[in-house]
PDB file of C-alpha atoms in Angstrom:
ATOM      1  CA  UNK E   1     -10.145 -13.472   9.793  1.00 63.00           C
ATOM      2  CA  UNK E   2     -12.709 -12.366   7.392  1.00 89.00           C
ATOM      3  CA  UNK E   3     -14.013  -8.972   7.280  1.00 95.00           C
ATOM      4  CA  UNK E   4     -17.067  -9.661   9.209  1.00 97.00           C
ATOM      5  CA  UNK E   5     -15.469 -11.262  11.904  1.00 96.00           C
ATOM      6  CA  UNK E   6     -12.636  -8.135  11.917  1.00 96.00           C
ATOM      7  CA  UNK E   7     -15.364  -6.245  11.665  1.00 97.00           C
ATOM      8  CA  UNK E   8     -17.104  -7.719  14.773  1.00 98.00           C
ATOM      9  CA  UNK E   9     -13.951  -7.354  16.921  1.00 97.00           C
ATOM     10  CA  UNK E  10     -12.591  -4.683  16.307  1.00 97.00           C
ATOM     11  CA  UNK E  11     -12.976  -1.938  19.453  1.00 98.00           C
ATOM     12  CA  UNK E  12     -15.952   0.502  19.488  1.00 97.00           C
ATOM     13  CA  UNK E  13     -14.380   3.134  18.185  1.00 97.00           C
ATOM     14  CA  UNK E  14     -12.329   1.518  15.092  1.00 97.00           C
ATOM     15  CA  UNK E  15     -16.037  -0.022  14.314  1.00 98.00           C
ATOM     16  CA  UNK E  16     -17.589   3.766  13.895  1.00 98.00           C
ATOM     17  CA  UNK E  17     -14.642   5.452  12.496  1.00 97.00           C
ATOM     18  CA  UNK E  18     -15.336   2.424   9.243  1.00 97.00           C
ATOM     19  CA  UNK E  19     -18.874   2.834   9.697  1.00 98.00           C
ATOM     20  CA  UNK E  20     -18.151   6.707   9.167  1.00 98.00           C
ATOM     21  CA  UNK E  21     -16.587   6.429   6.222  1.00 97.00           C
ATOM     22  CA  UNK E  22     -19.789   4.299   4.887  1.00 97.00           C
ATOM     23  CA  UNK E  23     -22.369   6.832   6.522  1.00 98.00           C
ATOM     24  CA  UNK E  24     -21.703  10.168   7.484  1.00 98.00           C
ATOM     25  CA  UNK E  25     -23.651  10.144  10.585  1.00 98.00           C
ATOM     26  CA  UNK E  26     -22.676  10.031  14.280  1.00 98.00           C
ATOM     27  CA  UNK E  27     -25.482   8.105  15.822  1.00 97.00           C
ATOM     28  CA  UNK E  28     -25.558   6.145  12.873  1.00 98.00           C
ATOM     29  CA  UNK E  29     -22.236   4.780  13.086  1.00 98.00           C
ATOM     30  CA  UNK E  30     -22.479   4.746  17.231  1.00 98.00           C
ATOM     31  CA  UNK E  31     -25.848   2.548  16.736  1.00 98.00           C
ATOM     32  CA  UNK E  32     -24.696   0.287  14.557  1.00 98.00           C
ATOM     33  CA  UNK E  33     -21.132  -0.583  16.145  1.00 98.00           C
ATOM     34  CA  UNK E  34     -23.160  -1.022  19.012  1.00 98.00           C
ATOM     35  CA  UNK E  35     -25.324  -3.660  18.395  1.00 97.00           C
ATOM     36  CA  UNK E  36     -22.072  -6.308  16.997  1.00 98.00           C
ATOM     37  CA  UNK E  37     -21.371  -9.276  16.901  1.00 98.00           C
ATOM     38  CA  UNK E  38     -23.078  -9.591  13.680  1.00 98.00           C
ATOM     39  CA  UNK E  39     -23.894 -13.102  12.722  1.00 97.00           C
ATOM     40  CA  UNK E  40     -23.935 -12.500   8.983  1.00 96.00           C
ATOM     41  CA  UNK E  41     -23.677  -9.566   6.387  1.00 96.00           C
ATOM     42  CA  UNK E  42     -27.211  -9.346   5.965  1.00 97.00           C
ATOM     43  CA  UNK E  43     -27.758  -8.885   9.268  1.00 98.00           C
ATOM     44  CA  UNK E  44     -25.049  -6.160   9.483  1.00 98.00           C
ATOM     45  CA  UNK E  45     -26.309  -5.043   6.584  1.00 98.00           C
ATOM     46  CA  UNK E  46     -30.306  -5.277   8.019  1.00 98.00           C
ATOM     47  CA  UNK E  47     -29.302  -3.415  10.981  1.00 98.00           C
ATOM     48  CA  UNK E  48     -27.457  -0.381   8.750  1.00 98.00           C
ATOM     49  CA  UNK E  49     -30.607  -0.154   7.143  1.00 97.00           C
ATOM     50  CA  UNK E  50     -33.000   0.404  10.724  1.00 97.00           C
ATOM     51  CA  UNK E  51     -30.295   2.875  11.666  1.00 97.00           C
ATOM     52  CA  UNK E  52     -30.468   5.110   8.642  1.00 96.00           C
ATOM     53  CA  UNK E  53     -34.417   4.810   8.682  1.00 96.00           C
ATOM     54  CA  UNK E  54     -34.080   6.496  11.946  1.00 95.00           C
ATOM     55  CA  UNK E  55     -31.741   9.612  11.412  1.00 96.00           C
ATOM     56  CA  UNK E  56     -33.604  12.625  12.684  1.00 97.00           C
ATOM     57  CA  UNK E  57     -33.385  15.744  10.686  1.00 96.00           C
ATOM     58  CA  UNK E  58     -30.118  16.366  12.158  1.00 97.00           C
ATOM     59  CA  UNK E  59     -27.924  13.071  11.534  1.00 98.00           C
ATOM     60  CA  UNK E  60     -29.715  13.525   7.571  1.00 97.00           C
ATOM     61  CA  UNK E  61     -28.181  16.944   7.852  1.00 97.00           C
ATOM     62  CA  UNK E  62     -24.643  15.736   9.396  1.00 98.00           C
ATOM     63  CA  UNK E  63     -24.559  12.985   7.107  1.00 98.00           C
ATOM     64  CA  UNK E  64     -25.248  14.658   3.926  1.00 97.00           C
ATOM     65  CA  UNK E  65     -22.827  17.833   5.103  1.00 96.00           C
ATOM     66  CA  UNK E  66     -20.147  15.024   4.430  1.00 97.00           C
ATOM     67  CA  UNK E  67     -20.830  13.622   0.974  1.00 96.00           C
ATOM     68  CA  UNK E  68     -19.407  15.072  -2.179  1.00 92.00           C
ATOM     69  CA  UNK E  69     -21.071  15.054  -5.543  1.00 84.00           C
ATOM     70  CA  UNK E  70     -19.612  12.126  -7.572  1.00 78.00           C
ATOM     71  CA  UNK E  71     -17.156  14.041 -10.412  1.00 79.00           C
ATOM     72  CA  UNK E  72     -16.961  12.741 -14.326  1.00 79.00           C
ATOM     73  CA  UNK E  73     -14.594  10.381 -14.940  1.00 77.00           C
ATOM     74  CA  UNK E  74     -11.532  12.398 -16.459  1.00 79.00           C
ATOM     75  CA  UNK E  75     -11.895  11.563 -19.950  1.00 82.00           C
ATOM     76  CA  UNK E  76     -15.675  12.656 -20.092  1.00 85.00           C
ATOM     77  CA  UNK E  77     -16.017  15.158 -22.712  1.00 89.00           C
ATOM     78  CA  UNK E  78     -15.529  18.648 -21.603  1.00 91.00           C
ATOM     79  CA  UNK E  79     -19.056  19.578 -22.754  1.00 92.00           C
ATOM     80  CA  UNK E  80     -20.172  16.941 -19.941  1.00 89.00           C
ATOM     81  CA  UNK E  81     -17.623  18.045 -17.644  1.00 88.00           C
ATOM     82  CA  UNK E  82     -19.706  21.500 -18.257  1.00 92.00           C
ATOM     83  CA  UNK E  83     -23.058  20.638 -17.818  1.00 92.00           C
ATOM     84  CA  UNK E  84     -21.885  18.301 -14.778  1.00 93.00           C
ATOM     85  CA  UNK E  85     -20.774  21.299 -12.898  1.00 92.00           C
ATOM     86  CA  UNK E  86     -23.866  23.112 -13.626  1.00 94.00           C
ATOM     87  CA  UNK E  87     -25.894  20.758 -12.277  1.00 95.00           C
ATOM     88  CA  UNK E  88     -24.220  20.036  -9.461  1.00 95.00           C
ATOM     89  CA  UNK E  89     -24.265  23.485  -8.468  1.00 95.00           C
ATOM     90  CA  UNK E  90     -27.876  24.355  -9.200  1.00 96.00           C
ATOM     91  CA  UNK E  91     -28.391  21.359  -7.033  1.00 97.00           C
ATOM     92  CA  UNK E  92     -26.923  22.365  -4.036  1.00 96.00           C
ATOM     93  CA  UNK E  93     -27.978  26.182  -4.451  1.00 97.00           C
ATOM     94  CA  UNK E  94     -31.347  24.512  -4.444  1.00 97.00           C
ATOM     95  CA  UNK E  95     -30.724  22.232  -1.663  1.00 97.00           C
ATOM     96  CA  UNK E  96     -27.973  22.924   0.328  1.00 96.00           C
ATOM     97  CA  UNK E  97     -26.213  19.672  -0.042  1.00 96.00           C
ATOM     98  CA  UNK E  98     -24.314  17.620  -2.207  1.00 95.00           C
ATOM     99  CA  UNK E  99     -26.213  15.609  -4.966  1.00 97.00           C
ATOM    100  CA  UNK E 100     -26.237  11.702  -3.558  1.00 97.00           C
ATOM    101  CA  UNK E 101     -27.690   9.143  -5.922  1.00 96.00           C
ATOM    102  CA  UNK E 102     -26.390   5.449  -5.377  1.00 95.00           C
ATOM    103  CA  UNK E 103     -24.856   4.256  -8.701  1.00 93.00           C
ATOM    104  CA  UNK E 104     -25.290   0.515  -7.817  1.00 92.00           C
ATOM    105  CA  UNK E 105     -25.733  -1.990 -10.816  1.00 93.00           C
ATOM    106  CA  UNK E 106     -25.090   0.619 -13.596  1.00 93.00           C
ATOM    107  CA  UNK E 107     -22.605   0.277 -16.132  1.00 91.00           C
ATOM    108  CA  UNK E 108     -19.916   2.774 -16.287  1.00 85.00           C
ATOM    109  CA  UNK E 109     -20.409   3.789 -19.303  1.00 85.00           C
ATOM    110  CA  UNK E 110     -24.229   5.151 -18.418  1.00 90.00           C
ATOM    111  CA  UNK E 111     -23.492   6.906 -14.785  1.00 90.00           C
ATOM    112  CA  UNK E 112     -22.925   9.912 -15.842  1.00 91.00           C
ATOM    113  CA  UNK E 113     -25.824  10.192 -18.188  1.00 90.00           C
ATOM    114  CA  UNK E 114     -27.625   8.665 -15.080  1.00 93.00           C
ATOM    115  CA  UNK E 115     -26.214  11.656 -12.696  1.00 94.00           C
ATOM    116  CA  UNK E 116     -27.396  13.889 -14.863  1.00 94.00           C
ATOM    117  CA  UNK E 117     -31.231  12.692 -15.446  1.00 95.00           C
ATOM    118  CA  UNK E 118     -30.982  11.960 -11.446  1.00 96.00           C
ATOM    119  CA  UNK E 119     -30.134  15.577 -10.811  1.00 97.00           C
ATOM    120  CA  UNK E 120     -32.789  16.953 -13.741  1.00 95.00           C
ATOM    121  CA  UNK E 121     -35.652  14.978 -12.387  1.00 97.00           C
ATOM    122  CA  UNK E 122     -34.975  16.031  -8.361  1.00 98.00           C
ATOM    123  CA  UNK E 123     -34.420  19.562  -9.086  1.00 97.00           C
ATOM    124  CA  UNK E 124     -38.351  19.661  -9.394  1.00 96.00           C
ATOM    125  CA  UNK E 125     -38.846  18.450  -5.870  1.00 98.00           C
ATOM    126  CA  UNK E 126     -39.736  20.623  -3.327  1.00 97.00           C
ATOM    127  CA  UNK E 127     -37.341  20.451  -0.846  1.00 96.00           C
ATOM    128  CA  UNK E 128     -39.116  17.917   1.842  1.00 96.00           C
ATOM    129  CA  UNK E 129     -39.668  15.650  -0.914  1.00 98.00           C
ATOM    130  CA  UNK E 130     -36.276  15.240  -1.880  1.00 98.00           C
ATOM    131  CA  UNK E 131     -35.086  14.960   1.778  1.00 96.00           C
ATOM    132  CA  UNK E 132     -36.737  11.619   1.308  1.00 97.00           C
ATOM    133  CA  UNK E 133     -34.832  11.258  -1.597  1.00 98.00           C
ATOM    134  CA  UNK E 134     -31.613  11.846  -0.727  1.00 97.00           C
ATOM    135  CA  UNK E 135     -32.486   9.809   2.371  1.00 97.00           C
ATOM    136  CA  UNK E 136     -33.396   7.408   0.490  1.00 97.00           C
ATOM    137  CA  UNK E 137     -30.060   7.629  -1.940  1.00 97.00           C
ATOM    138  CA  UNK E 138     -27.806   7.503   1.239  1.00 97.00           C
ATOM    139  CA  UNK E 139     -28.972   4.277   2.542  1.00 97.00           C
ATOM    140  CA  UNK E 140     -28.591   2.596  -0.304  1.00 97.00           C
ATOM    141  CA  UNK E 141     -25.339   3.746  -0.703  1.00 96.00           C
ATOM    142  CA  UNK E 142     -24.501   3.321   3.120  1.00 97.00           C
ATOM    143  CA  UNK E 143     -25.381  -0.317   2.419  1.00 97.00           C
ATOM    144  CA  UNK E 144     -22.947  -0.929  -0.717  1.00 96.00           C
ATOM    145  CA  UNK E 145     -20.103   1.272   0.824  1.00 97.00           C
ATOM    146  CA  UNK E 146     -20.788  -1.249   3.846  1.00 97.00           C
ATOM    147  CA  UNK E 147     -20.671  -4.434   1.638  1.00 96.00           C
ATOM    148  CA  UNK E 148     -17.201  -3.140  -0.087  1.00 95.00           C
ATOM    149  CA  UNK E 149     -15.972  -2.137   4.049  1.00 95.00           C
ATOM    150  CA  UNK E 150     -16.500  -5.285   5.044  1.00 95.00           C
ATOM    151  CA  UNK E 151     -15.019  -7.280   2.183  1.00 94.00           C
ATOM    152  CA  UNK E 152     -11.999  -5.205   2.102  1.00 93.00           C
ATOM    153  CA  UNK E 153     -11.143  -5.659   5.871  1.00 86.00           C
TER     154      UNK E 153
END
């Protein structure tokens, strides 16, 4: 079976507990198990993307509760290691959650330069505007934690 097809018959609560893992959110996961048998990715993937456009302040909050900030790759220079940390933690002092920024379609070699402008530029945001950010940030990574789910099922 391919993962799709797994994915469509697997029972309710096997769907959410994968869809978890993708999105962090309850009634995210609940909504979209729900609503298989998906007739293609995109559509699964379509459908992920309604659901996280309608989190209410609450499933935003549950969902981002559960991320953790992406950590340098182990041989990163200790001075990035450094100024990682301190970013990451003037972040969340700022914002109460972890930093989220999808990484999708960037070299490895330029994510953690990436991180760091990411986290640089949002610390300016008041913090409304980068609820909408990080909103933002977490659907698009919902969708390619999704797409790698799927395949690997």
């Amino acid at each position: 079976m391919t993962g799709l097809v797994r994915f469509n018959a697997a029972p309710q609560g096997l769907a959410e507990r994968w869809l978890l893992d993708c999105c962090g959110s309850r009634r995210w996961a609940e909504r979209v198990a729900a609503h298989r048998p998906y007739p293609t990715l995109d559509a699964l993937l379509a459908a992920a993307d309604e659901a996280g456009y309608d989190l209410s302040k609450a499933d935003l909050d549950e969902a981002l509760a559960r991320e953790t900030a992406a950590l340098p790759h182990p041989d990163a220079p200790p001075a990035a290691r450094t100024a990682l940390g301190a970013a990451l933690a003037a972040y969340e002092a700022s914002f109460g959650h972890a930093f989220v920024i999808s990484l999708d379609g960037i070299p490895a070699g330029e994510r953690l330069n990436q991180v760091l402008a990411g986290i640089r530029s949002r610390l300016g945001n008041e913090r409304e505007e980068e609820r909408v950010v990080a909103a933002e940030e977490l659907r698009r990574l919902a969708r390619s934690r999704l797409t790698r789910s799927v395949a690997g099922l």
